Tab-separated table of C-alpha atoms in Angstrom:
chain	number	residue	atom	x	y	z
A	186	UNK	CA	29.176	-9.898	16.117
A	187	UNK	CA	32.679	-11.717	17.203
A	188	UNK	CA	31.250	-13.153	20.010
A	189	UNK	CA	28.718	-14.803	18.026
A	190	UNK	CA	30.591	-16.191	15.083
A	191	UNK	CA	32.907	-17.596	17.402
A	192	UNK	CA	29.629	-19.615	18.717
A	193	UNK	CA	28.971	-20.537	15.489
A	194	UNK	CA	32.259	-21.620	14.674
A	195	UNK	CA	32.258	-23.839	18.236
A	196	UNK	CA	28.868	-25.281	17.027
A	197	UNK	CA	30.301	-26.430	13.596
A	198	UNK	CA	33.645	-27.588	14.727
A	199	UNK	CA	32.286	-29.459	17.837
A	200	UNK	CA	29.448	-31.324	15.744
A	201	UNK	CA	32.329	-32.147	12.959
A	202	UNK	CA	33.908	-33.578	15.782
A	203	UNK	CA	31.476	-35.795	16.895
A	204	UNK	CA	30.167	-36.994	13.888
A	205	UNK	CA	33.798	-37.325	12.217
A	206	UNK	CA	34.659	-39.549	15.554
A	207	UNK	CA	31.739	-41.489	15.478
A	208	UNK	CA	32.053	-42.430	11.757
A	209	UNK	CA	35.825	-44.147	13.101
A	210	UNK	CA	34.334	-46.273	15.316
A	211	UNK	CA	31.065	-47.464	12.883
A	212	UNK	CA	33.566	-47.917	10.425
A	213	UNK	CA	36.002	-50.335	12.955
A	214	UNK	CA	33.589	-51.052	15.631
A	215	UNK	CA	36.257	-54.315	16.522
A	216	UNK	CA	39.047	-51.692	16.329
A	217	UNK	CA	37.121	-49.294	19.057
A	218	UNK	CA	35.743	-52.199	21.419
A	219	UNK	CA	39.737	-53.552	21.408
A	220	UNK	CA	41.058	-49.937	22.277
A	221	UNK	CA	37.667	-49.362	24.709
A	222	UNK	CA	38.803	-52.928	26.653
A	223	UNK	CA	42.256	-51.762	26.506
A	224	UNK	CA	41.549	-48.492	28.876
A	225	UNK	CA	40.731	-51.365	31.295
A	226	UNK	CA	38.677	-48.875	32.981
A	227	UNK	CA	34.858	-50.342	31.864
A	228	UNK	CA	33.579	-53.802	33.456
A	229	UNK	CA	33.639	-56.299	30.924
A	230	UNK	CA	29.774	-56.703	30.828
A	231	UNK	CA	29.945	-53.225	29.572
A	232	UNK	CA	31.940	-53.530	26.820
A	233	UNK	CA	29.945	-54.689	23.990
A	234	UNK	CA	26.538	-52.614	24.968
A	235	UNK	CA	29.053	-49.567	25.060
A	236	UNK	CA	31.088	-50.749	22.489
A	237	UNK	CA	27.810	-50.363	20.200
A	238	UNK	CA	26.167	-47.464	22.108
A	239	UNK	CA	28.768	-44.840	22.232
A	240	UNK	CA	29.338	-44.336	18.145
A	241	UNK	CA	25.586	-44.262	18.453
A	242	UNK	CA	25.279	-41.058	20.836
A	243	UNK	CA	28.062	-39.676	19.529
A	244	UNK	CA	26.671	-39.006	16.306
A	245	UNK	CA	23.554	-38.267	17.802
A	246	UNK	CA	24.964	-35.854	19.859
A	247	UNK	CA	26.795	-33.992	16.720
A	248	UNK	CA	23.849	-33.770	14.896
A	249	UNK	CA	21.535	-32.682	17.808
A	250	UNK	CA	24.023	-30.116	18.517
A	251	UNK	CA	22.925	-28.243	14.819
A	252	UNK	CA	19.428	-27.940	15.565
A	253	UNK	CA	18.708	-24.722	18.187
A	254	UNK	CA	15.717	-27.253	20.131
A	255	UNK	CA	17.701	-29.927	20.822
A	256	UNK	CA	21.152	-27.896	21.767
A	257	UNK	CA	20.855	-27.416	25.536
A	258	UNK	CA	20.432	-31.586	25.608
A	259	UNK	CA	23.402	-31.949	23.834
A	260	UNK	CA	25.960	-29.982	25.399
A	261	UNK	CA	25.568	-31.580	29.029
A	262	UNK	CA	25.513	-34.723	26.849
A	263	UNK	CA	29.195	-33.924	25.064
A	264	UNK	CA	30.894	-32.525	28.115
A	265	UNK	CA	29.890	-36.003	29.854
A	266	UNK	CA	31.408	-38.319	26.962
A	267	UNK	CA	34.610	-35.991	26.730
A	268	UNK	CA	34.906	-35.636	30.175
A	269	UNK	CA	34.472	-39.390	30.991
A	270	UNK	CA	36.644	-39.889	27.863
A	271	UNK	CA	39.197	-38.198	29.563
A	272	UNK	CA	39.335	-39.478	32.512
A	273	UNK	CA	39.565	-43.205	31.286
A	274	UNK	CA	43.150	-41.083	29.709
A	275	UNK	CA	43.958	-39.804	33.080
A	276	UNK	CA	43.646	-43.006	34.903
A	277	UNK	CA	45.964	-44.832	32.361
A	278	UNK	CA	48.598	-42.020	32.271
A	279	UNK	CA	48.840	-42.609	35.532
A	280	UNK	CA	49.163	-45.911	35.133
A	281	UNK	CA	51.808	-45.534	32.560
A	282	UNK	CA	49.720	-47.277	29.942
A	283	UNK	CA	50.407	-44.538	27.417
A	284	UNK	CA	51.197	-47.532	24.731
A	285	UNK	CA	47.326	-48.054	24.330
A	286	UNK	CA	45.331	-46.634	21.111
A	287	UNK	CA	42.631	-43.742	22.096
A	288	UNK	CA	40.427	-45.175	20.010
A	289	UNK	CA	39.526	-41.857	18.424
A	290	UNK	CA	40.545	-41.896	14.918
A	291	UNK	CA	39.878	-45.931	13.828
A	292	UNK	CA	42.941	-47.917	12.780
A	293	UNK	CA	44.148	-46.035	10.073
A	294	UNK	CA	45.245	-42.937	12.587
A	295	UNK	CA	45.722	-44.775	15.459
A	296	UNK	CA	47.175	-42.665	18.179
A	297	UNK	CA	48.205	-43.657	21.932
A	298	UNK	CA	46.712	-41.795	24.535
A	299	UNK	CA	48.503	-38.845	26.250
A	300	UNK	CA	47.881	-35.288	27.543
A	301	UNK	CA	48.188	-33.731	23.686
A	302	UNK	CA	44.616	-35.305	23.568
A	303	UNK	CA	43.736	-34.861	27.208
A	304	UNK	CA	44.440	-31.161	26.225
A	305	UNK	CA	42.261	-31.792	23.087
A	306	UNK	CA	39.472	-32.676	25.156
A	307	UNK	CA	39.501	-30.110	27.590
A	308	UNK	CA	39.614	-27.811	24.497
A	309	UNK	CA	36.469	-29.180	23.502
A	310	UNK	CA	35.205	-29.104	27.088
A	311	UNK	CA	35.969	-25.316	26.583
A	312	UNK	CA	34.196	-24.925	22.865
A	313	UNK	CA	30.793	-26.607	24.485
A	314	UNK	CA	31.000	-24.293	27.989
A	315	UNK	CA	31.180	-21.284	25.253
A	316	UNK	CA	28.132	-22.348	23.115
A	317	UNK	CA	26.268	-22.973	26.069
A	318	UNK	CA	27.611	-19.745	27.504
A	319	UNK	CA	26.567	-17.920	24.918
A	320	UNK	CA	24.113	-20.126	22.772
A	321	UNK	CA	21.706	-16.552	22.857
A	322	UNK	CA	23.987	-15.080	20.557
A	323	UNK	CA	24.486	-17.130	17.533
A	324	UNK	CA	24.400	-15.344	14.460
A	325	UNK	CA	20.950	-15.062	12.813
A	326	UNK	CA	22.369	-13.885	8.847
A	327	UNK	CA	23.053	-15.835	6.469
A	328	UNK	CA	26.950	-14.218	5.917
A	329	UNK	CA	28.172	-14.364	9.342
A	330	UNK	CA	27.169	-18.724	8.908
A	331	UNK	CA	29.192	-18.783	5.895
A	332	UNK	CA	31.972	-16.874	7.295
A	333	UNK	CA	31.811	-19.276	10.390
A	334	UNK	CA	31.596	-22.475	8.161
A	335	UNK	CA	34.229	-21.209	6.191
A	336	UNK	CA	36.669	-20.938	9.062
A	337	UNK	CA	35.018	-24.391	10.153
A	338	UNK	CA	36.965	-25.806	7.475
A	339	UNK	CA	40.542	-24.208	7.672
A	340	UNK	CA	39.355	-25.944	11.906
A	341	UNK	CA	38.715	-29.426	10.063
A	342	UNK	CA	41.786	-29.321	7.810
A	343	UNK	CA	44.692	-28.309	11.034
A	344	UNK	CA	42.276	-30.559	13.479
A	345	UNK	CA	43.227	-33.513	10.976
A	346	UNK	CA	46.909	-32.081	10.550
A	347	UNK	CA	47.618	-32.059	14.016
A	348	UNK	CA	46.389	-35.448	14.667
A	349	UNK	CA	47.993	-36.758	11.461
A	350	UNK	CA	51.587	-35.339	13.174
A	351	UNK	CA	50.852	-37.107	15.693
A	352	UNK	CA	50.575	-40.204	13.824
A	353	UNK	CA	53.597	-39.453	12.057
A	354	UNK	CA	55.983	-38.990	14.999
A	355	UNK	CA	54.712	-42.904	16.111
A	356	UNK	CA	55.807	-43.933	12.726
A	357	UNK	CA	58.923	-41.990	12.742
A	358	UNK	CA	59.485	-43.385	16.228
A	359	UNK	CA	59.010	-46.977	15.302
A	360	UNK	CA	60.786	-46.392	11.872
A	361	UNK	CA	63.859	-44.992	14.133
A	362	UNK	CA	63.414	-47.828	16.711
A	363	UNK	CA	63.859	-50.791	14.036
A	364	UNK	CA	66.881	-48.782	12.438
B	4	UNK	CA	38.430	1.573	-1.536
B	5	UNK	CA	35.901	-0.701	0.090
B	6	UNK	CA	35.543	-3.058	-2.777
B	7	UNK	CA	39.441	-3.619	-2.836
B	8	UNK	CA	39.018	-4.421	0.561
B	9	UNK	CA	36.247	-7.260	0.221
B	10	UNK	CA	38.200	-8.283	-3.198
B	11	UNK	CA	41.074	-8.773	-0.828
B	12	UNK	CA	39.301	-10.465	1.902
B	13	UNK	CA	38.319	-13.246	-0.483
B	14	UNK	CA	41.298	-13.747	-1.950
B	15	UNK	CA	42.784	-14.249	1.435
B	16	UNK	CA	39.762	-16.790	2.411
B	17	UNK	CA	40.170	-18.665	-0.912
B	18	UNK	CA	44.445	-18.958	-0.049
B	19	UNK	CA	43.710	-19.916	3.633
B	20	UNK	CA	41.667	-22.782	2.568
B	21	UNK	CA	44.376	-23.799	0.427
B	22	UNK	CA	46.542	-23.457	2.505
B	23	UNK	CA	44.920	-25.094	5.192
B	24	UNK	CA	44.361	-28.028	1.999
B	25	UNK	CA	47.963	-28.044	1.352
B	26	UNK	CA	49.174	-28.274	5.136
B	27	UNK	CA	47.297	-31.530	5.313
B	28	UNK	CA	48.287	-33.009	2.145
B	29	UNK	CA	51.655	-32.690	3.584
B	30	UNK	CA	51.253	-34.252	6.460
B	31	UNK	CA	49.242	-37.128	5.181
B	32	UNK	CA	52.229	-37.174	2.459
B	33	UNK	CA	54.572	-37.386	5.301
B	34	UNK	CA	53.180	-40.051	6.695
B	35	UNK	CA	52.674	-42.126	3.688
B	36	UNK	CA	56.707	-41.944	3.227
B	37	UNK	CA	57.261	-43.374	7.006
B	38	UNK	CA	55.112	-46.010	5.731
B	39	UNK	CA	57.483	-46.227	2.506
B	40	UNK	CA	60.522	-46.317	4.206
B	41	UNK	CA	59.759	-48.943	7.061
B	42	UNK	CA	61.428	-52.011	5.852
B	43	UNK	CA	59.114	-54.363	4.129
B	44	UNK	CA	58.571	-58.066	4.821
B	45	UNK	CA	58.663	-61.357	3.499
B	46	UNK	CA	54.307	-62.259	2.618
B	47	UNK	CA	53.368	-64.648	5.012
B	48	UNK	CA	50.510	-66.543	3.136
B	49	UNK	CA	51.440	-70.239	4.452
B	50	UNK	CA	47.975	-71.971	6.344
B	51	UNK	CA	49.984	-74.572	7.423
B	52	UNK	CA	52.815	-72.568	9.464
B	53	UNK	CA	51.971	-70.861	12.560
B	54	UNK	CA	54.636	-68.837	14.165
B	55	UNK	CA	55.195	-70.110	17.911
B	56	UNK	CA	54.074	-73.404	16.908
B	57	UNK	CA	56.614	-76.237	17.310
B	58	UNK	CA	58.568	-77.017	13.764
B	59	UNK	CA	57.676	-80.595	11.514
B	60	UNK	CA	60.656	-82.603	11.968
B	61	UNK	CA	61.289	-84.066	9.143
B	62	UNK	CA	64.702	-86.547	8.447
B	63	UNK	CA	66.582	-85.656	5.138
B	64	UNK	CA	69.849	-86.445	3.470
B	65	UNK	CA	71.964	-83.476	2.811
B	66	UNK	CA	73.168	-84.301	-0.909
B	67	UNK	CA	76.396	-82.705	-0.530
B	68	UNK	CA	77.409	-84.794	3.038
B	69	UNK	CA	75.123	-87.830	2.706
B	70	UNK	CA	74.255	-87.368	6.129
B	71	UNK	CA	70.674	-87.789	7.397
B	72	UNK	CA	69.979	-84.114	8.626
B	73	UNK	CA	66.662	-83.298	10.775
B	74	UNK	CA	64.958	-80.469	9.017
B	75	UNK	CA	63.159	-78.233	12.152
B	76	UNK	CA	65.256	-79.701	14.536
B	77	UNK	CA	68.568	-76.834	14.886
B	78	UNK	CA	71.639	-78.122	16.154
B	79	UNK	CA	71.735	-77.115	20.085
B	80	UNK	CA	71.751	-73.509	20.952
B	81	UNK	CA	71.226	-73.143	17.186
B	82	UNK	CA	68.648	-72.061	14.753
B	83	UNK	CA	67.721	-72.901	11.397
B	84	UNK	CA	66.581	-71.289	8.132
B	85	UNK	CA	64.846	-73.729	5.629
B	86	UNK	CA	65.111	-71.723	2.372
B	87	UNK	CA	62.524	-73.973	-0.263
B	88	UNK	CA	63.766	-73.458	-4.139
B	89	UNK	CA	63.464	-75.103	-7.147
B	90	UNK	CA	66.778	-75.095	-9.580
B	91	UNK	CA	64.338	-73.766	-12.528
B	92	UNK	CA	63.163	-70.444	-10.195
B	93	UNK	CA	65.065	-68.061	-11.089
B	94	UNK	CA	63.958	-65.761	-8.679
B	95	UNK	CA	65.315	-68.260	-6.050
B	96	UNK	CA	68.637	-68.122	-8.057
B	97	UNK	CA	68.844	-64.245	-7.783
B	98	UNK	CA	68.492	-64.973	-3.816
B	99	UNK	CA	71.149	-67.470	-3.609
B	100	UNK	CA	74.259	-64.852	-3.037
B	101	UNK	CA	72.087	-62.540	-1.098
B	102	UNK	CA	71.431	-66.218	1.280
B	103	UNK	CA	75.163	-66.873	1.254
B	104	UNK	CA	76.307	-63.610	2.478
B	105	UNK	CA	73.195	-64.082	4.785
B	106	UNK	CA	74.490	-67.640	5.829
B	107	UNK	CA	77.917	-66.421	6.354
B	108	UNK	CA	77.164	-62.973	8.709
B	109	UNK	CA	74.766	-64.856	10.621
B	110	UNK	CA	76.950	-68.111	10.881
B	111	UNK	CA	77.377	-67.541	14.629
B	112	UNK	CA	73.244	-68.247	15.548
B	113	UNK	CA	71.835	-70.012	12.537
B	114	UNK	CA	72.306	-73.012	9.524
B	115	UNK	CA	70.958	-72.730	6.480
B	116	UNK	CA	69.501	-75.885	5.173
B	117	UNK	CA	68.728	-75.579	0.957
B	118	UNK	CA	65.678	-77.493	0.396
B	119	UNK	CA	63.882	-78.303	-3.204
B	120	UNK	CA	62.845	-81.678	-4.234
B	121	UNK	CA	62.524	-83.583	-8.263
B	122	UNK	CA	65.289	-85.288	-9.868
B	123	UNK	CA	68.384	-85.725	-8.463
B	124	UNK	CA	71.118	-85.134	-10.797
B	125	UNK	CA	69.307	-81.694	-11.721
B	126	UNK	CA	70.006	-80.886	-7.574
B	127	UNK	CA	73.211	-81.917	-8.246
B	128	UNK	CA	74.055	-80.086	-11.303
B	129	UNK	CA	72.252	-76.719	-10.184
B	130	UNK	CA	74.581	-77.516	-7.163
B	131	UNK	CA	77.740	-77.341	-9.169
B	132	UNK	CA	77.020	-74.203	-11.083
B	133	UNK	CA	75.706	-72.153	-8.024
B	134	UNK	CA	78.958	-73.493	-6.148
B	135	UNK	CA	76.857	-74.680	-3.060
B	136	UNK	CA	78.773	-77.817	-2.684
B	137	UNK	CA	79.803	-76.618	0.927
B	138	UNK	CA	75.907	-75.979	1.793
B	139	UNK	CA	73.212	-77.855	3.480
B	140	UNK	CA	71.093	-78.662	0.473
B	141	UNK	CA	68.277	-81.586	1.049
B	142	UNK	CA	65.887	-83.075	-2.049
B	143	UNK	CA	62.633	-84.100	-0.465
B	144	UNK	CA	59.342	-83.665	-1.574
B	145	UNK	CA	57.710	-84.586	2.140
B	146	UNK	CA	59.506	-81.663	3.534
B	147	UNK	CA	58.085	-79.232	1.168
B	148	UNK	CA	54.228	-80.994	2.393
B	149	UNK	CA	54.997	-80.812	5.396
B	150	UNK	CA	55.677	-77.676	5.661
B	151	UNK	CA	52.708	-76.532	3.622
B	152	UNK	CA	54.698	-74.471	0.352
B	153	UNK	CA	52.795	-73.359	-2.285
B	154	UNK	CA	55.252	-70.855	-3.672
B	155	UNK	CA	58.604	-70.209	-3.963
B	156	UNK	CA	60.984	-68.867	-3.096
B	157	UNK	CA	59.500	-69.447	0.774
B	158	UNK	CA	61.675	-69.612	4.249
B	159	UNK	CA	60.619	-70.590	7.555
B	160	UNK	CA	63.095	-69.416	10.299
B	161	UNK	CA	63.261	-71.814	12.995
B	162	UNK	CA	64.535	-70.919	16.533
B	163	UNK	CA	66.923	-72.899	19.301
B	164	UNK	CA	63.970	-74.345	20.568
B	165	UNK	CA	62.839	-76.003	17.596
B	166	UNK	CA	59.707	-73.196	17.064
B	167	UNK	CA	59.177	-71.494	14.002
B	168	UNK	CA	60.586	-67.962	14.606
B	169	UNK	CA	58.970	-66.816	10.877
B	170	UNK	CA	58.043	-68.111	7.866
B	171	UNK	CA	57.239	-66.320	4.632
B	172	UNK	CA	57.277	-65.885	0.535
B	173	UNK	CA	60.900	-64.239	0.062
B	174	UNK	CA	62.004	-62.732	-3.201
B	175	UNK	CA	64.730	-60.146	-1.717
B	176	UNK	CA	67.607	-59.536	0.705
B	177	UNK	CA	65.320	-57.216	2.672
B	178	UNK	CA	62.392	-60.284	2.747
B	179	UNK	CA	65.322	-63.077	4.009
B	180	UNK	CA	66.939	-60.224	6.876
B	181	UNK	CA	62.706	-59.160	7.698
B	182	UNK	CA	62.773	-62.818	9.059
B	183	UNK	CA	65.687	-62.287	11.362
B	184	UNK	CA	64.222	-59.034	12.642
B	185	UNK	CA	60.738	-60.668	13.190
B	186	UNK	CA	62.819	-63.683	15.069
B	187	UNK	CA	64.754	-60.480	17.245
B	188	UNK	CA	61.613	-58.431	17.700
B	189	UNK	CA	59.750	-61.600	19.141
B	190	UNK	CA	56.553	-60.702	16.988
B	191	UNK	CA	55.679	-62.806	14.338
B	192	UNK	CA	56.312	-60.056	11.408
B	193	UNK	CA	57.594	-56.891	10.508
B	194	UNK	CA	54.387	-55.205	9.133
B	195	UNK	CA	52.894	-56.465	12.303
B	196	UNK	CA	55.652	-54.134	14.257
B	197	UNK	CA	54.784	-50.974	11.750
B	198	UNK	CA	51.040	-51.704	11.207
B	199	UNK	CA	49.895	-52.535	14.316
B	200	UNK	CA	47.542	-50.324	16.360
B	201	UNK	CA	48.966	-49.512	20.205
B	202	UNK	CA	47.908	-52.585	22.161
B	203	UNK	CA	46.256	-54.805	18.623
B	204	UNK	CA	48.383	-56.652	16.432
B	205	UNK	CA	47.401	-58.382	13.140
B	206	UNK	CA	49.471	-61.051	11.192
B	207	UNK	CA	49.680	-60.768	7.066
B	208	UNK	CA	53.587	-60.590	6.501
B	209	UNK	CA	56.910	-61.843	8.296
């Protein structure tokens, strides 16, 4: 019973997720191909068929994650975007080009990269090895989906907090900067 | 027994989505007062001015000297803040102290030149009353063309090298001092410092 409305949970959150992130970048595709040029990490050739494709595949991938045929595609699919998503992170932490937007949350919540997301992702990376782990045991009733969509939301609601805080301590550090 | 329990159960579901409402209402609300409390910045709605670009000179006579004064051309190692008015503005007379005190903390770095244009013994008058006798103040309707103003009150900010630091519409303190921040900051507005993404930049506002 746990172990499967923790599945379902996974399932919800992760396809919010995906769908919430590529509604950003449809919304400010400019905003997304400036922050995906700014990873300097993708050829420029790349950057407008990606710029255009990844939104795309994104919310393809959140939706095919909801329906049980097309799941095992879109697992491998998600762990390859976050995982790739978190390199390009890696490389420029390295670099010590923490300064640049993630490009995850359009320019309203724009957020520089560092390993608060890189944690993020490899949370997600987590949620997606679970369903697929145990994608045999989501819930078949009716009340154990509504108790896992429920808790979705209390996810959706601190997901947005925490990234909102994070927003909030670049304003408070500019606001403290200029004072 | 057991309907107490799923009574309580979802009465604690229906608090921890409020809850989980609230938290996020609070931090968006948080973040909207950041935004409040970042200084704001003089509107920068001139299409003539760019900010980097070199200034118009433009040769005036100073009504209180009679000298023939080079408007965006500072004195050397010197900038220079044109500050366009009109004597019947009264929003540009409200500004006046708030420019003098401005004139005289920043008197080390900058001039202020007072520029308006339309009959002269109105200049001359509004000069008397407002006590600016010991100011820069130029008539001239080519520098107001030149410089592209529309509206007033309006200041451009020019830097030692003759290159406009800033320009913008002005109706406070905080607008006049956002122009000497931009000029210090190197970017070509305030709201460009708070709004801008990492590693984008837009321009609206000095």
């Amino acid at each position: 019973m746990i172990l499967s409305f923790i599945s379902a949970v996974a399932v919800l959150s992760l396809s919010y997720v995906f769908v919430d992130s590529a509604l950003h970048k449809f919304s400010a595709p400019q905003h997304f191909r400036a922050a995906l040029e700014n990873y300097r990490v993708v050829p420029e050739g790349l950057l407008r068929p990606l710029g255009q494709s990844l939104p795309l595949l994104e919310i393809t991938l959140g939706i095919a994650l909801l329906i049980p045929a097309a799941r095992e595609f879109a697992l491998p699919g998600m762990v390859f975007l976050l995982s790739a998503y978190t390199a390009g992170m890696l490389i420029n932490i390295q670099r010590g080009r923490v300064d640049i937007d993630c490009g995850c949350n359009g320019p309203a919540r724009s957020e520089g990269i560092s390993l608060w997301l890189v944690g993020r992702n490899v949370g997600l990376v987590m949620m997606a090895g679970w369903v697929g782990y145990f994608s045999t045991l989501l819930p078949t009733s009716l009340g154990t989906w509504s108790l896992a969509l429920a808790s979705t939301v209390v996810f959706i609601f601190f997901y947005h907090s925490l990234t909102q805080l994070r927003t909030n301590n670049k304003l408070q550090q500019k606001v403290h900067n200029h004072v | 027994m057991y309907n107490i329990l799923i009574i309580s159960n979802l009465v604690l579901w229906v608090l921890l989505l409020g809850l989980s409402v609230l938290v996020f209402a609070l931090t968006r609300q948080i973040g909207v007062l950041y935004e409040r409390v970042a200084p704001a910045g003089a509107l920068m709605m001139n299409q003539t001015l760019e900010v980097g670009a070199d200034a118009p000179h433009v040769p005036v006579q100073d009504l209180n000297s009679g000298k023939t004064i080079t408007a965006g051309q500072p004195a050397k190692g010197r900038s220079q803040l044109l500050f366009f008015m009109s004597p019947d503005c009264p929003v540009c007379k409200s500004l006046l102290p708030s420019l003098r005190s401005a004139q005289s903390a920043e008197s080390s770095w900058m001039d202020v030149i007072f520029a308006s244009d339309g009959e002269l013994a109105l200049h001359q008058n509004y000069i008397h009353q407002n006590g600016l006798e010991d100011a820069q103040y130029v008539s001239s309707k080519n520098l107001g063309v030149r410089y592209g103003v529309a509206k007033l009150p309006f200041a451009v900010l020019i830097d030692e090298q003759g290159i406009i630091a800033s320009h913008g519409l002005v109706n406070s303190r905080e607008h006049i001092e956002s122009l000497f921040e931009s000029k210090e900051l190197g970017i070509p507005s305030i709201q460009d410092y708070f709004n801008a993404a990492p590693g984008t930049s837009n321009s609206n506002a000095a």
